[in-house]
mmCIF file of C-alpha atoms in Angstrom:
data_model
loop_
_atom_site.group_PDB
_atom_site.id
_atom_site.type_symbol
_atom_site.label_atom_id
_atom_site.label_comp_id
_atom_site.label_asym_id
_atom_site.label_seq_id
_atom_site.Cartn_x
_atom_site.Cartn_y
_atom_site.Cartn_z
ATOM 1 C CA MET A 1 48.430 81.113 83.520
ATOM 2 C CA GLU A 2 47.225 83.326 86.546
ATOM 3 C CA PRO A 3 50.508 85.836 87.842
ATOM 4 C CA ILE A 4 51.061 85.289 91.544
ATOM 5 C CA ASP A 5 49.452 87.724 93.989
ATOM 6 C CA PHE A 6 52.039 89.050 96.046
ATOM 7 C CA SER A 7 50.663 91.820 97.759
ATOM 8 C CA ALA A 8 48.806 90.054 99.511
ATOM 9 C CA PRO A 9 48.868 88.926 103.008
ATOM 10 C CA VAL A 10 51.525 86.378 103.356
ATOM 11 C CA TYR A 11 50.220 84.098 106.376
ATOM 12 C CA GLY A 12 46.696 85.868 106.522
ATOM 13 C CA ILE A 13 44.433 83.494 104.501
ATOM 14 C CA PRO A 14 42.206 80.336 105.956
ATOM 15 C CA GLN A 15 43.321 76.897 105.297
ATOM 16 C CA ALA A 16 40.114 76.028 103.362
ATOM 17 C CA GLU A 17 40.232 79.283 101.129
ATOM 18 C CA LYS A 18 43.913 78.783 100.416
ATOM 19 C CA GLU A 19 43.487 75.657 99.085
ATOM 20 C CA ARG A 20 40.737 76.793 96.622
ATOM 21 C CA GLU A 21 43.418 79.512 95.761
ATOM 22 C CA LEU A 22 46.057 76.945 95.229
ATOM 23 C CA LEU A 23 44.332 73.737 93.296
ATOM 24 C CA LEU A 24 43.517 76.521 90.190
ATOM 25 C CA ALA A 25 47.102 77.349 89.930
ATOM 26 C CA LEU A 26 48.170 74.249 90.500
ATOM 27 C CA ASN A 27 46.524 72.184 88.224
ATOM 28 C CA ALA A 28 47.589 75.426 85.630
ATOM 29 C CA LEU A 29 51.454 74.255 86.323
ATOM 30 C CA THR A 30 50.788 70.293 85.829
ATOM 31 C CA ARG A 31 49.253 71.675 82.811
ATOM 32 C CA PHE A 32 51.808 73.683 81.507
ATOM 33 C CA HIS A 33 54.439 71.433 82.555
ATOM 34 C CA ALA A 34 53.236 68.548 81.137
ATOM 35 C CA LYS A 35 53.072 70.718 77.675
ATOM 36 C CA HIS A 36 56.519 71.641 77.871
ATOM 37 C CA CYS A 37 59.075 68.912 79.860
ATOM 38 C CA PRO A 38 58.216 65.401 77.755
ATOM 39 C CA PRO A 39 60.188 63.202 80.426
ATOM 40 C CA TYR A 40 57.753 65.039 82.974
ATOM 41 C CA ALA A 41 54.301 64.437 80.868
ATOM 42 C CA ARG A 42 56.086 61.143 80.588
ATOM 43 C CA LEU A 43 56.229 59.929 84.177
ATOM 44 C CA LEU A 44 52.486 61.362 84.266
ATOM 45 C CA SER A 45 51.634 58.552 81.299
ATOM 46 C CA SER A 46 53.586 56.200 83.565
ATOM 47 C CA LEU A 47 51.165 57.115 87.000
ATOM 48 C CA GLY A 48 47.974 57.365 84.911
ATOM 49 C CA GLN A 49 47.700 60.857 85.074
ATOM 50 C CA GLY A 50 48.796 62.339 82.216
ATOM 51 C CA HIS A 51 45.782 64.140 81.847
ATOM 52 C CA SER A 52 44.011 64.262 85.265
ATOM 53 C CA ILE A 53 42.655 67.500 87.095
ATOM 54 C CA ALA A 54 43.016 66.846 90.638
ATOM 55 C CA GLU A 55 40.302 67.678 92.751
ATOM 56 C CA LYS A 56 42.210 68.410 96.269
ATOM 57 C CA ILE A 57 46.156 69.585 96.523
ATOM 58 C CA VAL A 58 46.786 65.921 97.572
ATOM 59 C CA ASP A 59 46.313 65.238 94.227
ATOM 60 C CA VAL A 60 48.905 67.027 92.546
ATOM 61 C CA PRO A 61 51.314 65.159 91.236
ATOM 62 C CA PHE A 62 54.202 64.729 92.712
ATOM 63 C CA LEU A 63 57.547 64.439 92.105
ATOM 64 C CA PRO A 64 60.769 62.596 94.443
ATOM 65 C CA VAL A 65 63.475 65.769 94.609
ATOM 66 C CA GLU A 66 66.157 63.035 94.216
ATOM 67 C CA LEU A 67 64.973 63.388 91.163
ATOM 68 C CA PHE A 68 66.829 66.092 90.362
ATOM 69 C CA LYS A 69 70.270 64.721 90.544
ATOM 70 C CA SER A 70 69.791 62.245 88.836
ATOM 71 C CA HIS A 71 68.490 63.714 85.667
ATOM 72 C CA ASN A 72 68.328 67.191 84.136
ATOM 73 C CA ILE A 73 64.638 67.931 84.152
ATOM 74 C CA ALA A 74 63.471 71.786 83.042
ATOM 75 C CA SER A 75 60.358 73.210 80.463
ATOM 76 C CA VAL A 76 62.614 75.996 78.564
ATOM 77 C CA GLU A 77 65.258 75.765 76.455
ATOM 78 C CA THR A 78 68.213 75.928 76.945
ATOM 79 C CA SER A 79 69.277 79.046 75.278
ATOM 80 C CA GLU A 80 66.635 80.516 78.172
ATOM 81 C CA VAL A 81 67.998 79.344 81.025
ATOM 82 C CA LYS A 82 69.758 82.402 83.219
ATOM 83 C CA ILE A 83 70.896 80.924 86.162
ATOM 84 C CA ASN A 84 71.762 76.343 86.793
ATOM 85 C CA MET A 85 71.669 75.826 90.803
ATOM 86 C CA THR A 86 72.920 73.407 92.287
ATOM 87 C CA SER A 87 71.999 72.531 95.746
ATOM 88 C CA SER A 88 75.042 71.875 98.492
ATOM 89 C CA GLY A 89 75.392 67.797 98.306
ATOM 90 C CA THR A 90 76.950 66.255 101.024
ATOM 91 C CA THR A 91 77.065 62.724 99.272
ATOM 92 C CA GLY A 92 78.276 63.511 95.520
ATOM 93 C CA ALA A 93 75.031 63.584 94.256
ATOM 94 C CA VAL A 94 73.431 67.566 93.842
ATOM 95 C CA SER A 95 70.433 68.627 92.130
ATOM 96 C CA LYS A 96 70.530 70.292 89.096
ATOM 97 C CA ILE A 97 68.162 73.375 88.608
ATOM 98 C CA ALA A 98 67.420 75.246 85.755
ATOM 99 C CA VAL A 99 66.314 79.075 86.275
ATOM 100 C CA ASP A 100 65.095 81.332 83.624
ATOM 101 C CA GLY A 101 64.092 85.318 83.534
ATOM 102 C CA ASP A 102 60.627 84.463 84.823
ATOM 103 C CA THR A 103 61.539 82.007 87.273
ATOM 104 C CA ALA A 104 64.204 84.053 88.917
ATOM 105 C CA LEU A 105 61.426 86.835 89.135
ATOM 106 C CA LEU A 106 59.421 84.937 90.925
ATOM 107 C CA GLN A 107 61.501 83.522 93.249
ATOM 108 C CA SER A 108 63.182 87.448 93.715
ATOM 109 C CA LYS A 109 58.890 88.246 94.316
ATOM 110 C CA GLY A 110 58.088 85.608 96.407
ATOM 111 C CA LEU A 111 61.259 85.614 99.071
ATOM 112 C CA THR A 112 60.409 89.771 99.437
ATOM 113 C CA ALA A 113 57.294 89.314 100.253
ATOM 114 C CA THR A 114 58.144 86.560 102.772
ATOM 115 C CA MET A 115 60.539 88.419 104.078
ATOM 116 C CA VAL A 116 59.113 91.805 104.674
ATOM 117 C CA SER A 117 56.534 90.381 106.508
ATOM 118 C CA ILE A 118 59.682 90.049 109.450
ATOM 119 C CA LEU A 119 62.296 93.029 108.461
ATOM 120 C CA GLY A 120 59.743 95.136 107.081
ATOM 121 C CA GLN A 121 59.770 97.587 103.760
ATOM 122 C CA ALA A 122 63.378 99.397 104.343
ATOM 123 C CA ARG A 123 66.884 97.999 103.939
ATOM 124 C CA ARG A 124 68.869 96.901 106.936
ATOM 125 C CA PRO A 125 73.078 97.267 107.505
ATOM 126 C CA MET A 126 73.402 93.619 106.791
ATOM 127 C CA LEU A 127 76.235 91.126 109.130
ATOM 128 C CA ILE A 128 76.559 88.100 106.479
ATOM 129 C CA ALA A 129 77.611 84.850 108.579
ATOM 130 C CA ASP A 130 79.796 83.137 105.117
ATOM 131 C CA THR A 131 82.838 84.408 103.215
ATOM 132 C CA PRO A 132 82.881 86.723 100.576
ATOM 133 C CA GLU A 133 83.829 83.798 98.099
ATOM 134 C CA VAL A 134 80.759 81.918 98.734
ATOM 135 C CA VAL A 135 79.286 84.490 96.024
ATOM 136 C CA ARG A 136 81.875 84.728 93.520
ATOM 137 C CA ASP A 137 80.186 83.321 90.311
ATOM 138 C CA PRO A 138 76.275 84.063 90.501
ATOM 139 C CA ARG A 139 76.576 81.885 87.235
ATOM 140 C CA LEU A 140 76.602 78.907 88.772
ATOM 141 C CA LEU A 141 75.583 78.805 92.559
ATOM 142 C CA THR A 142 75.062 76.884 95.088
ATOM 143 C CA ALA A 143 72.145 76.418 97.417
ATOM 144 C CA ARG A 144 74.151 78.323 99.480
ATOM 145 C CA GLY A 145 75.622 80.642 97.578
ATOM 146 C CA ALA A 146 72.553 81.451 96.036
ATOM 147 C CA GLY A 147 70.797 82.073 99.665
ATOM 148 C CA VAL A 148 73.277 83.948 100.498
ATOM 149 C CA LEU A 149 73.132 86.162 96.818
ATOM 150 C CA GLY A 150 69.105 85.996 98.211
ATOM 151 C CA MET A 151 69.193 88.003 100.625
ATOM 152 C CA MET A 152 71.747 90.311 100.115
ATOM 153 C CA ARG A 153 69.320 92.442 98.245
ATOM 154 C CA TYR A 154 67.407 93.220 101.894
ATOM 155 C CA GLY A 155 70.446 94.462 103.451
ATOM 156 C CA ARG A 156 72.721 97.760 102.820
ATOM 157 C CA ASN A 157 76.638 98.572 103.579
ATOM 158 C CA HIS A 158 76.460 94.853 103.614
ATOM 159 C CA VAL A 159 80.039 93.019 106.092
ATOM 160 C CA PHE A 160 80.823 89.190 105.711
ATOM 161 C CA ALA A 161 81.569 88.038 108.942
ATOM 162 C CA LEU A 162 84.377 85.240 107.999
ATOM 163 C CA ASN A 163 87.589 85.687 106.079
ATOM 164 C CA PRO A 164 88.212 82.901 103.537
ATOM 165 C CA ASP A 165 89.894 80.457 105.420
ATOM 166 C CA LEU A 166 87.068 80.653 107.097
ATOM 167 C CA THR A 167 88.310 82.338 110.783
ATOM 168 C CA ALA A 168 86.161 85.052 111.593
ATOM 169 C CA ASN A 169 87.453 89.186 110.511
ATOM 170 C CA HIS A 170 87.525 90.196 114.402
ATOM 171 C CA ASP A 171 87.802 94.005 112.884
ATOM 172 C CA ALA A 172 84.752 93.320 110.505
ATOM 173 C CA ILE A 173 82.502 92.234 113.523
ATOM 174 C CA ALA A 174 83.466 94.543 115.849
ATOM 175 C CA ALA A 175 83.141 97.780 113.494
ATOM 176 C CA PHE A 176 79.210 95.928 112.570
ATOM 177 C CA ALA A 177 78.311 96.425 115.473
ATOM 178 C CA ARG A 178 79.749 99.346 116.638
ATOM 179 C CA ALA A 179 78.152 101.149 113.388
ATOM 180 C CA ASN A 180 74.431 99.706 114.263
ATOM 181 C CA SER A 181 74.620 99.111 118.114
ATOM 182 C CA GLY A 182 70.903 98.898 119.637
ATOM 183 C CA GLN A 183 69.325 100.072 115.690
ATOM 184 C CA PRO A 184 67.715 98.090 113.596
ATOM 185 C CA SER A 185 70.176 95.282 111.311
ATOM 186 C CA MET A 186 69.936 91.745 109.590
ATOM 187 C CA ILE A 187 72.221 88.987 110.124
ATOM 188 C CA PHE A 188 72.209 86.194 107.241
ATOM 189 C CA GLY A 189 73.467 82.622 107.458
ATOM 190 C CA PHE A 190 72.831 78.923 106.953
ATOM 191 C CA THR A 191 72.668 77.732 110.259
ATOM 192 C CA PHE A 192 76.529 76.055 111.497
ATOM 193 C CA MET A 193 77.848 79.202 109.117
ATOM 194 C CA ALA A 194 76.016 80.950 111.227
ATOM 195 C CA TRP A 195 77.097 79.487 114.835
ATOM 196 C CA THR A 196 80.732 79.239 113.224
ATOM 197 C CA ALA A 197 81.164 82.459 112.244
ATOM 198 C CA LEU A 198 79.360 84.033 115.134
ATOM 199 C CA ILE A 199 80.593 81.140 118.115
ATOM 200 C CA ASP A 200 82.848 79.044 117.200
ATOM 201 C CA ALA A 201 85.460 81.225 115.270
ATOM 202 C CA VAL A 202 84.972 84.329 117.996
ATOM 203 C CA GLY A 203 86.728 82.557 120.858
ATOM 204 C CA ASN A 204 85.219 84.764 123.601
ATOM 205 C CA ALA A 205 84.501 87.660 121.984
ATOM 206 C CA GLN A 206 81.421 89.657 122.247
ATOM 207 C CA TYR A 207 79.577 91.508 120.326
ATOM 208 C CA ASP A 208 76.775 94.583 120.538
ATOM 209 C CA LEU A 209 74.132 92.660 117.599
ATOM 210 C CA SER A 210 70.966 93.221 119.894
ATOM 211 C CA GLY A 211 69.273 95.172 117.541
ATOM 212 C CA ALA A 212 69.900 92.640 114.742
ATOM 213 C CA THR A 213 66.901 90.123 113.527
ATOM 214 C CA LEU A 214 68.897 86.452 112.754
ATOM 215 C CA VAL A 215 67.510 84.694 109.516
ATOM 216 C CA HIS A 216 69.413 81.554 109.500
ATOM 217 C CA SER A 217 68.242 77.840 107.788
ATOM 218 C CA GLY A 218 69.795 74.369 107.174
ATOM 219 C CA GLY A 219 73.188 72.665 108.393
ATOM 220 C CA TRP A 220 71.585 71.468 111.544
ATOM 221 C CA LYS A 221 73.001 68.459 111.080
ATOM 222 C CA LYS A 222 76.496 69.587 112.056
ATOM 223 C CA LEU A 223 75.233 70.550 114.837
ATOM 224 C CA GLN A 224 72.592 68.420 116.558
ATOM 225 C CA ASP A 225 76.175 65.889 116.535
ATOM 226 C CA ARG A 226 77.551 68.529 118.689
ATOM 227 C CA ALA A 227 74.073 68.872 120.923
ATOM 228 C CA VAL A 228 72.728 72.574 119.740
ATOM 229 C CA SER A 229 69.640 72.376 119.253
ATOM 230 C CA ASN A 230 66.879 75.589 118.388
ATOM 231 C CA GLU A 231 66.692 76.490 121.505
ATOM 232 C CA VAL A 232 70.386 76.226 122.515
ATOM 233 C CA PHE A 233 71.363 78.322 119.222
ATOM 234 C CA ARG A 234 68.411 81.228 119.937
ATOM 235 C CA GLU A 235 70.073 81.198 123.975
ATOM 236 C CA THR A 236 73.210 80.874 123.212
ATOM 237 C CA MET A 237 72.600 83.891 120.278
ATOM 238 C CA ARG A 238 70.971 85.674 123.247
ATOM 239 C CA VAL A 239 73.750 85.660 126.242
ATOM 240 C CA ARG A 240 76.731 85.831 123.733
ATOM 241 C CA HIS A 241 75.313 88.349 121.135
ATOM 242 C CA GLY A 242 72.049 89.650 122.953
ATOM 243 C CA ILE A 243 70.373 88.770 119.522
ATOM 244 C CA THR A 244 67.074 88.332 120.555
ATOM 245 C CA ASP A 245 64.906 88.268 116.720
ATOM 246 C CA ILE A 246 65.588 85.183 115.514
ATOM 247 C CA TYR A 247 63.787 83.476 112.564
ATOM 248 C CA ASN A 248 64.847 79.583 111.602
ATOM 249 C CA PHE A 249 63.320 79.395 107.720
ATOM 250 C CA TYR A 250 62.558 75.764 105.870
ATOM 251 C CA GLY A 251 64.145 75.492 102.190
ATOM 252 C CA MET A 252 65.156 74.292 98.901
ATOM 253 C CA VAL A 253 67.341 74.772 95.851
ATOM 254 C CA GLU A 254 64.176 73.030 94.316
ATOM 255 C CA GLN A 255 62.059 75.880 95.579
ATOM 256 C CA MET A 256 64.071 78.649 95.523
ATOM 257 C CA GLY A 257 61.964 81.943 96.843
ATOM 258 C CA THR A 258 59.575 79.681 98.664
ATOM 259 C CA LEU A 259 60.874 80.296 102.497
ATOM 260 C CA HIS A 260 58.633 77.908 105.127
ATOM 261 C CA LEU A 261 59.458 80.414 108.051
ATOM 262 C CA GLU A 262 59.698 79.951 111.753
ATOM 263 C CA GLY A 263 56.923 82.333 113.944
ATOM 264 C CA PRO A 264 57.735 82.956 117.417
ATOM 265 C CA ASN A 265 56.069 80.150 118.552
ATOM 266 C CA GLY A 266 58.734 78.051 117.598
ATOM 267 C CA LEU A 267 56.315 76.035 113.968
ATOM 268 C CA LEU A 268 57.433 76.915 110.694
ATOM 269 C CA SER A 269 54.802 78.232 108.136
ATOM 270 C CA PRO A 270 53.781 77.932 104.323
ATOM 271 C CA PRO A 271 53.355 81.186 102.282
ATOM 272 C CA ARG A 272 50.167 81.934 100.881
ATOM 273 C CA PHE A 273 51.494 80.634 97.403
ATOM 274 C CA SER A 274 53.100 77.886 98.801
ATOM 275 C CA ASP A 275 51.639 74.480 101.032
ATOM 276 C CA ILE A 276 52.355 71.229 102.630
ATOM 277 C CA ILE A 277 50.895 67.969 102.902
ATOM 278 C CA ILE A 278 52.586 64.974 104.816
ATOM 279 C CA ARG A 279 52.458 61.786 103.641
ATOM 280 C CA ASP A 280 52.786 57.698 105.202
ATOM 281 C CA PRO A 281 56.638 56.861 104.337
ATOM 282 C CA ARG A 282 55.076 53.729 103.296
ATOM 283 C CA THR A 283 51.708 54.220 101.308
ATOM 284 C CA LEU A 284 52.262 57.700 100.344
ATOM 285 C CA LEU A 285 48.780 58.222 101.131
ATOM 286 C CA PRO A 286 48.668 61.976 103.317
ATOM 287 C CA VAL A 287 48.462 61.274 106.983
ATOM 288 C CA GLU A 288 45.914 63.330 109.666
ATOM 289 C CA ASP A 289 47.505 66.907 111.165
ATOM 290 C CA GLY A 290 49.762 65.274 114.048
ATOM 291 C CA THR A 291 51.008 62.209 112.608
ATOM 292 C CA PRO A 292 54.607 62.681 111.428
ATOM 293 C CA GLY A 293 55.503 61.648 108.006
ATOM 294 C CA ILE A 294 57.530 62.333 104.524
ATOM 295 C CA ILE A 295 57.200 66.283 104.134
ATOM 296 C CA GLN A 296 55.546 67.218 100.067
ATOM 297 C CA THR A 297 56.098 70.682 99.494
ATOM 298 C CA LEU A 298 53.825 73.256 96.493
ATOM 299 C CA SER A 299 54.995 76.610 95.648
ATOM 300 C CA LEU A 300 53.470 78.246 92.149
ATOM 301 C CA ILE A 301 57.213 80.037 91.860
ATOM 302 C CA PRO A 302 58.639 76.963 89.267
ATOM 303 C CA ARG A 303 57.979 77.441 86.261
ATOM 304 C CA SER A 304 61.592 76.731 84.195
ATOM 305 C CA TYR A 305 61.317 73.001 85.592
ATOM 306 C CA PRO A 306 58.571 71.330 86.907
ATOM 307 C CA GLY A 307 58.940 71.538 90.397
ATOM 308 C CA HIS A 308 55.787 73.113 92.139
ATOM 309 C CA SER A 309 54.787 69.451 93.659
ATOM 310 C CA LEU A 310 57.837 67.765 95.839
ATOM 311 C CA LEU A 311 57.561 64.540 98.216
ATOM 312 C CA THR A 312 60.741 65.927 99.946
ATOM 313 C CA GLY A 313 63.588 63.434 102.162
ATOM 314 C CA ASP A 314 62.377 65.351 105.412
ATOM 315 C CA LEU A 315 60.212 63.980 108.154
ATOM 316 C CA GLY A 316 58.015 66.248 109.968
ATOM 317 C CA VAL A 317 54.090 66.732 111.220
ATOM 318 C CA ILE A 318 51.606 69.510 111.098
ATOM 319 C CA GLU A 319 51.022 70.984 114.477
ATOM 320 C CA ALA A 320 47.477 72.885 113.475
ATOM 321 C CA VAL A 321 45.388 74.458 111.643
ATOM 322 C CA ASP A 322 44.215 78.718 111.983
ATOM 323 C CA THR A 323 45.069 79.108 114.725
ATOM 324 C CA GLY A 324 45.677 82.493 114.402
ATOM 325 C CA LEU A 325 48.730 82.471 116.746
ATOM 326 C CA ASP A 326 50.694 85.056 115.905
ATOM 327 C CA GLY A 327 48.848 86.712 113.362
ATOM 328 C CA ARG A 328 49.425 83.178 110.991
ATOM 329 C CA MET A 329 46.674 81.456 109.592
ATOM 330 C CA GLY A 330 46.486 77.965 107.566
ATOM 331 C CA LYS A 331 49.648 75.547 108.618
ATOM 332 C CA VAL A 332 52.036 75.630 110.942
ATOM 333 C CA PHE A 333 54.666 72.732 111.261
ATOM 334 C CA ARG A 334 57.393 71.355 112.641
ATOM 335 C CA VAL A 335 60.441 69.364 110.677
ATOM 336 C CA LEU A 336 61.596 65.874 112.402
ATOM 337 C CA GLY A 337 64.530 65.398 110.955
ATOM 338 C CA ARG A 338 65.626 63.269 107.396
ATOM 339 C CA LEU A 339 64.288 60.150 106.663
ATOM 340 C CA PRO A 340 66.184 57.345 107.033
ATOM 341 C CA LYS A 341 68.286 57.004 103.911
ATOM 342 C CA ALA A 342 65.736 59.102 102.313
ATOM 343 C CA GLU A 343 64.360 55.592 100.941
ATOM 344 C CA LEU A 344 60.584 56.539 99.771
ATOM 345 C CA ARG A 345 58.894 52.914 99.457
ATOM 346 C CA GLY A 346 56.922 53.345 96.597
ATOM 347 C CA CYS A 347 58.432 55.916 93.494
ATOM 348 C CA SER A 348 60.313 53.604 91.805
ATOM 349 C CA ASP A 349 58.341 54.258 88.440
ATOM 350 C CA VAL A 350 59.430 58.029 89.249
ATOM 351 C CA TYR A 351 63.019 56.585 88.205
ATOM 352 C CA ALA A 352 62.383 55.100 84.999
ATOM 353 C CA ILE A 353 62.072 58.214 82.646
ATOM 354 C CA PRO A 354 64.456 57.821 79.621
ATOM 355 C CA ASN A 355 65.326 60.873 78.554
ATOM 356 C CA LYS A 356 67.914 62.383 81.180
ATOM 357 C CA LYS A 357 68.192 65.230 78.781
ATOM 358 C CA ALA A 358 66.612 68.720 79.475
ATOM 359 C CA ALA A 359 63.248 69.400 77.871
#
């Protein structure tokens, strides 16, 4: 398989050119995983795609992301697995992702390429909107812990905003604010944890964090239940702590290292080494831009497991292509929420893989 050029501009390639680049690499990944992961090869064969080469990226075979919650699927031997990552499931079912050294390195490089586009090259003082317990055991990480640990490499002088009991560490937050007032710094936390650490847990306290770039993702369900939208989130952070440089992103543990980052226009953009497709929930056929449907995510990073083309349980819509707004080419999209019950019609065949053991 060809190496990924992480030095190229993350958002500077027109969609047609991007698709030509991605198609070759995605076809290579399909062949690689079919050769090294027998359950995946059986799945392709059952769908009549055992030896097919996709002519367009919409034809690249996909797996429903839910499959990683019911099966251990890997394209490497168990001895090659360096990290076992799990999703932060709330229903008891969690994804289990086997990551080898090569995939871990690609995850790191992909994350770096995306984050440098908003943070620059220099590592910034970092406030983590979480508790230190979340990264205690790096060998077995939830999506939350893996996300925090992955982001920590872009910061320095790390400070955790929450105590183990999820109360605010006021002294630590205040000291961080004093030391970095008006200077470039960064804050990272999953969305609900960021709200907990900087709004709920601190009471009426206000801190000068005006020089910080806040990066957050996930956990919207709990906030939406409390009528906290993305707009309310941003405005509250501005009023309370002076934070105006805020970036939400869309990503998942099943494609760690691939972040679809929010731009100043509030829309999300896939980085150069990935893309999204929107599919009709009933037919699973691609829909026209501007039409809501299920989000399919494509990424060149997964090598130790067949996660390069996944059908999520999320609804989204492609708002525009190649607008050049904010210096970004390619697709820009919006996530609309979860598919009710995450029920993927027409995908029953993929649950018929007989071998649940890792290949």
